[in-house]
Tab-separated table of C-alpha atoms in Angstrom:
chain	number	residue	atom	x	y	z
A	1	UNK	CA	111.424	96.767	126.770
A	2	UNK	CA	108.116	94.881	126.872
A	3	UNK	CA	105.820	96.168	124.238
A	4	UNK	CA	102.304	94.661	124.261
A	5	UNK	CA	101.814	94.234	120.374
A	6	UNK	CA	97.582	94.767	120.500
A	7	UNK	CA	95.627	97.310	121.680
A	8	UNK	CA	92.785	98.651	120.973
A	9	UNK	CA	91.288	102.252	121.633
A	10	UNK	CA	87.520	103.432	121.234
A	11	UNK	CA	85.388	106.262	121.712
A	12	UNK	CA	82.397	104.062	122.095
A	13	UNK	CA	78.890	103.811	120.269
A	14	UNK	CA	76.785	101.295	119.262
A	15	UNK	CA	77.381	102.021	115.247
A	16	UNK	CA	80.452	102.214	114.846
A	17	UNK	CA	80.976	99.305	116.987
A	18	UNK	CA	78.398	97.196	117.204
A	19	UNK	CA	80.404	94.103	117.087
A	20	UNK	CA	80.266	94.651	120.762
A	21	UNK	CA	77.144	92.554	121.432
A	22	UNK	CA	74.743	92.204	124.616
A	23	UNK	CA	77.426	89.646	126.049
A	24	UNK	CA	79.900	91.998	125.719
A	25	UNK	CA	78.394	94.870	127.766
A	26	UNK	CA	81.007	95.546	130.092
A	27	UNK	CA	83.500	97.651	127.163
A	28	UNK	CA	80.866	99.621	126.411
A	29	UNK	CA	82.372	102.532	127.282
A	30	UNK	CA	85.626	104.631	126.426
A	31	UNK	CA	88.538	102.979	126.111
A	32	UNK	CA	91.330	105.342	125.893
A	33	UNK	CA	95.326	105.815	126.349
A	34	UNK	CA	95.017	107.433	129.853
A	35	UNK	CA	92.970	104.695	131.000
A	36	UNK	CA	95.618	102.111	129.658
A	37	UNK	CA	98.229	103.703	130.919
A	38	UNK	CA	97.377	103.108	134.816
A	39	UNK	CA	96.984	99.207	133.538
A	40	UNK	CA	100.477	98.622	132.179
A	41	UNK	CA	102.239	100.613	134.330
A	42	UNK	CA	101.034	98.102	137.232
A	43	UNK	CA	102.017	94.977	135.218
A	44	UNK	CA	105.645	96.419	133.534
A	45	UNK	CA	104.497	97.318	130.003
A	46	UNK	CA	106.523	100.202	128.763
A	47	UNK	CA	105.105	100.461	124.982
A	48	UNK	CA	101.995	99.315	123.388
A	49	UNK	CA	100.857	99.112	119.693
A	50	UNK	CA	97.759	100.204	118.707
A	51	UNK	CA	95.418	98.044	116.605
A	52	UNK	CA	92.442	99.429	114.034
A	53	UNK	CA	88.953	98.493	115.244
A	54	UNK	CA	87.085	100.604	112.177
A	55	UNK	CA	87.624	99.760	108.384
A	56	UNK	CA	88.018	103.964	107.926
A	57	UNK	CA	90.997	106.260	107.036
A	58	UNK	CA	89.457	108.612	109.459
A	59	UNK	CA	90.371	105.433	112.618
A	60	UNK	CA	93.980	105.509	110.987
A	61	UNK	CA	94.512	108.926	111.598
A	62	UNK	CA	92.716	109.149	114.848
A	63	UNK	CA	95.013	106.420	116.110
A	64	UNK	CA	98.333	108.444	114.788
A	65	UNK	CA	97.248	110.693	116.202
A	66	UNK	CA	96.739	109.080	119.755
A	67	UNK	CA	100.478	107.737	119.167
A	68	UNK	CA	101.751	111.467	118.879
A	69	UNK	CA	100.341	112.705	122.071
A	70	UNK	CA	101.243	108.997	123.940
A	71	UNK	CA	104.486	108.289	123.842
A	72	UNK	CA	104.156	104.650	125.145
A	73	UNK	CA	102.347	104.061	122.244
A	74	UNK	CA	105.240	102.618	119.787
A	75	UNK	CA	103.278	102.061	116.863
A	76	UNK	CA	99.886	102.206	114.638
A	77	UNK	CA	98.439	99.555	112.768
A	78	UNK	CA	95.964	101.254	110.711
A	79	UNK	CA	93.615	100.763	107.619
A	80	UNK	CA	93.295	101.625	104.375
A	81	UNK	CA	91.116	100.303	101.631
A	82	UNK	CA	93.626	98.161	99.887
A	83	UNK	CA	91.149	97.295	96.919
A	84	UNK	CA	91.423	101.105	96.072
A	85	UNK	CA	92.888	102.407	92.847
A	86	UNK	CA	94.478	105.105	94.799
A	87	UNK	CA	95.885	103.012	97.176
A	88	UNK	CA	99.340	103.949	96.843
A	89	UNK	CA	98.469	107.663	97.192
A	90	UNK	CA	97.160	106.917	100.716
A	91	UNK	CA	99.662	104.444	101.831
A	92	UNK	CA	102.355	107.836	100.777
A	93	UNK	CA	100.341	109.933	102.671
A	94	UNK	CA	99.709	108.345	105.569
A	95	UNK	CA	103.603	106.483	105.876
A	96	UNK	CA	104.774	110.088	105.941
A	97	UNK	CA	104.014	109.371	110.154
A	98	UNK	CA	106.596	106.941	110.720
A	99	UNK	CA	104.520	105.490	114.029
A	100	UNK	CA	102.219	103.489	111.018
A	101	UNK	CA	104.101	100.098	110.973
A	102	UNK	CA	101.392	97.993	109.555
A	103	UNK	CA	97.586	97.516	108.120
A	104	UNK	CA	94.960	95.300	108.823
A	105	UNK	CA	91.572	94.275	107.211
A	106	UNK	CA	88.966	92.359	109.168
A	107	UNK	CA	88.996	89.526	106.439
A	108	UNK	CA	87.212	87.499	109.329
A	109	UNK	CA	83.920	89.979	108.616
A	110	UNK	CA	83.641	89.784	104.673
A	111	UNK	CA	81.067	87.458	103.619
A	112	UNK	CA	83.547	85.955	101.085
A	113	UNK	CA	85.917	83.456	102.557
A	114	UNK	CA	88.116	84.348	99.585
A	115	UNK	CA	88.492	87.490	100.093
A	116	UNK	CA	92.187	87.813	100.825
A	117	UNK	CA	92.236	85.860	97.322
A	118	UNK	CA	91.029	88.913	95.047
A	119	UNK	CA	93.337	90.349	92.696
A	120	UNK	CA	92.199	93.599	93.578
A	121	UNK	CA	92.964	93.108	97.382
A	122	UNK	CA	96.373	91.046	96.299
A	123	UNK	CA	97.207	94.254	94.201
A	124	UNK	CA	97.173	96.081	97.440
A	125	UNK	CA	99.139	93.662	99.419
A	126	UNK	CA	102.074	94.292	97.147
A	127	UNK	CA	102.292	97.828	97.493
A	128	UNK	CA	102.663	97.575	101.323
A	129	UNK	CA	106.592	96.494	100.610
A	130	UNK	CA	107.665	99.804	99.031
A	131	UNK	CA	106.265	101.499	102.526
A	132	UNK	CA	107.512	98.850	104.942
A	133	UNK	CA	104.876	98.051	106.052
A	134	UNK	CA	103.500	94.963	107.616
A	135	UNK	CA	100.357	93.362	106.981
A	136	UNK	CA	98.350	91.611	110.248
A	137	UNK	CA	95.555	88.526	109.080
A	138	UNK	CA	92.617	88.473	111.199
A	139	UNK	CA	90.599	85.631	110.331
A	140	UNK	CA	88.919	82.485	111.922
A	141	UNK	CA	90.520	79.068	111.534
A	142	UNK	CA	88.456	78.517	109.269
A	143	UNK	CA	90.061	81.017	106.533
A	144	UNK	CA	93.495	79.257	107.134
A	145	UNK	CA	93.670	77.059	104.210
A	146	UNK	CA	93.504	79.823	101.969
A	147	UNK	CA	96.111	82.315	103.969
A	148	UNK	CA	98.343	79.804	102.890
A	149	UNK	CA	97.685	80.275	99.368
A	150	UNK	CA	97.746	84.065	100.259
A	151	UNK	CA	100.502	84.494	101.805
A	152	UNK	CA	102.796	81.829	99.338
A	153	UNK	CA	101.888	85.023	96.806
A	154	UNK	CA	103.879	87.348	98.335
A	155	UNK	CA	107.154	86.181	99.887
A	156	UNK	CA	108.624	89.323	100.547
A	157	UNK	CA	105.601	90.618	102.277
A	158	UNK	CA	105.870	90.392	106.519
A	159	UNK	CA	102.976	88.683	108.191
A	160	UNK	CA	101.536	88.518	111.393
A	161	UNK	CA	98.732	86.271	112.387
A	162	UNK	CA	96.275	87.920	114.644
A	163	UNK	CA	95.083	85.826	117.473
A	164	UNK	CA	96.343	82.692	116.731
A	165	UNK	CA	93.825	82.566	114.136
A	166	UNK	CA	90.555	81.872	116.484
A	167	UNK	CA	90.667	78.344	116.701
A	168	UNK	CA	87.880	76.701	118.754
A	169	UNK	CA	88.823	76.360	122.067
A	170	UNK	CA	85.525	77.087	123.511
A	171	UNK	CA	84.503	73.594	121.895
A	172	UNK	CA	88.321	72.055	122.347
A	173	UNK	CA	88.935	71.182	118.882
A	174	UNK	CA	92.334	71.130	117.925
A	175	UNK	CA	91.942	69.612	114.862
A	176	UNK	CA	91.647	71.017	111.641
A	177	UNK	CA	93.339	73.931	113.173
A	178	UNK	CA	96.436	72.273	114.499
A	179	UNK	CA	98.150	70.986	111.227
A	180	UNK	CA	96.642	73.601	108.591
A	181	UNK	CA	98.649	76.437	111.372
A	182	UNK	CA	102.010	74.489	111.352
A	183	UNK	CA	102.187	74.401	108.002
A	184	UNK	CA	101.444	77.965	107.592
A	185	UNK	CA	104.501	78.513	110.364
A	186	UNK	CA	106.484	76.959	107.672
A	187	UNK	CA	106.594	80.170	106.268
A	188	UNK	CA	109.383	82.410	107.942
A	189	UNK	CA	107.542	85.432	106.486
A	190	UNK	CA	105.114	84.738	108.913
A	191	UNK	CA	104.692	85.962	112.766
A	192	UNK	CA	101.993	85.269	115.346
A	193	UNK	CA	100.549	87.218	118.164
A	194	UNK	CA	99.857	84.899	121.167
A	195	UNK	CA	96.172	87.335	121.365
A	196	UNK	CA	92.776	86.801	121.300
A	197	UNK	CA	92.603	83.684	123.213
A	198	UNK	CA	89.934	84.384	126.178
A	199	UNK	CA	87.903	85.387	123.745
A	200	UNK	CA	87.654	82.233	121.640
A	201	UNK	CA	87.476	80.477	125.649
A	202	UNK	CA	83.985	80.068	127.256
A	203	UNK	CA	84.539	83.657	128.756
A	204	UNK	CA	82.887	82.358	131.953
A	205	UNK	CA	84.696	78.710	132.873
A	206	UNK	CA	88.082	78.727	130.651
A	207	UNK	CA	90.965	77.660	132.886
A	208	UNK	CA	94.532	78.039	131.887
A	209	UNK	CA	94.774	74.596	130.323
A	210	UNK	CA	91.924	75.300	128.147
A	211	UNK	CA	94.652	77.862	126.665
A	212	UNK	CA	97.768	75.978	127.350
A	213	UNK	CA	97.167	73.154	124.742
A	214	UNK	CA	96.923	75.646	121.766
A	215	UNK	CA	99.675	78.161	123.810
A	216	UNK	CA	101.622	75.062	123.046
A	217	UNK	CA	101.119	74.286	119.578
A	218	UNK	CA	101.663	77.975	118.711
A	219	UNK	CA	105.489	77.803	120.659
A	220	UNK	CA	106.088	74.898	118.943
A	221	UNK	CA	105.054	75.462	115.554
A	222	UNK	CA	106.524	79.153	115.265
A	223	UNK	CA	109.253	78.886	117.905
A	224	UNK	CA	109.719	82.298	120.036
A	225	UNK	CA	111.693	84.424	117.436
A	226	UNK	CA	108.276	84.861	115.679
A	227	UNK	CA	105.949	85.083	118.296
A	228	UNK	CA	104.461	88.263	120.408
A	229	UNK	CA	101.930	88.882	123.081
């Protein structure tokens, strides 16, 4: 089975999503399973996981909820507010749907670089084992110093790396981004999505060896046991 491992869905408007910017004005508008469905089918996708786009319980549920009624959709990656004191209630609660397989935090948004470094949020981290539940980064290159310190405190936690963490291939730098993500790969508690790339690409000119070079570095640095697309 090929199971494309992000996907987003969206009932668009310009608040809750208004990440999507004037150069981005051709996905405003519904994006929804039906519509995805005609997509994959054409290409061979059977299954699809479905990524948070809003930092809300009520986006968690939502996309459970799309799971339930799609059954190509394999699994949920949802949010919760991990800095919570009743953290734990809501991870119980909402693990009770066995389609949640992971959480995600848009740690590339918070004005704090060291974010992921709080006690609080680290607190939260840990109670994602008991659930078995995965945790996806999404952060720019620039955060990847410090996921290494992150993720070194919790070795029994499962990563994935969203996006190959956004390195700068619109400018072609490989370099700081190149070393500090092989030796995060050194860390077999660690997977990467091959995602996001086009969008770090000049959207308008980016050829595919504009993406090869860092395609490349990913495959070699986490080898294709802990890699997905």
């Amino acid at each position: 089975m090929k199971i494309d491992s992000h996907q987003h869905f969206w009932q668009y408007n310009s608040d809750e999503y208004s990440w999507i910017n004037n150069s981005m004005c051709r996905v405003r508008r519904d994006f929804l399973p039906a519509h995805l469905k005609q997509e994959i089918s054409a290409v061979g996708i059977e299954g699809v996981v479905a990524v948070q786009g809003r930092q809300s319980l009520v986006e968690t549920e939502w996309l459970l909820g799309l799971a339930a009624h799609s059954p190509f959709i394999k699994g949920v990656v949802g949010w919760v507010s991990l800095i919570s004191a009743d953290v734990d209630r809501e991870l119980e609660r909402l693990s009770l749907d066995k389609r949640l397989k992971g959480i995600r935090h848009v740690l590339q948004d918070e004005t704090d670089d060291n974010y992921m470094l709080r006690e609080d949020f680290s607190q939260g981290i840990k109670a994602l084992e008991a659930f078995g539940l995965t945790y996806d980064i999404l952060i720019f290159e620039r955060h990847l110093t410090q996921t290494i310190r992150f993720v070194d405190r919790h070795p029994c936690q499962i990563f994935v790396l969203d996006h190959i963490a956004k390195p700068c291939i619109r400018e072609g730098f490989l370099s700081p981004w190149k070393a500090n993500l092989e030796e995060l790969s050194k860390r077999e508690h660690v997977y990467c999505k091959i995602s996001g790339m086009v969008t770090e690409a000049n959207w308008e000119t980016w050829s595919e060896q504009d993406l090869r070079v860092y395609l490349d570095v990913v495959l070699e640095a986490f080898g294709p046991e802990r890699l997905m697309f």
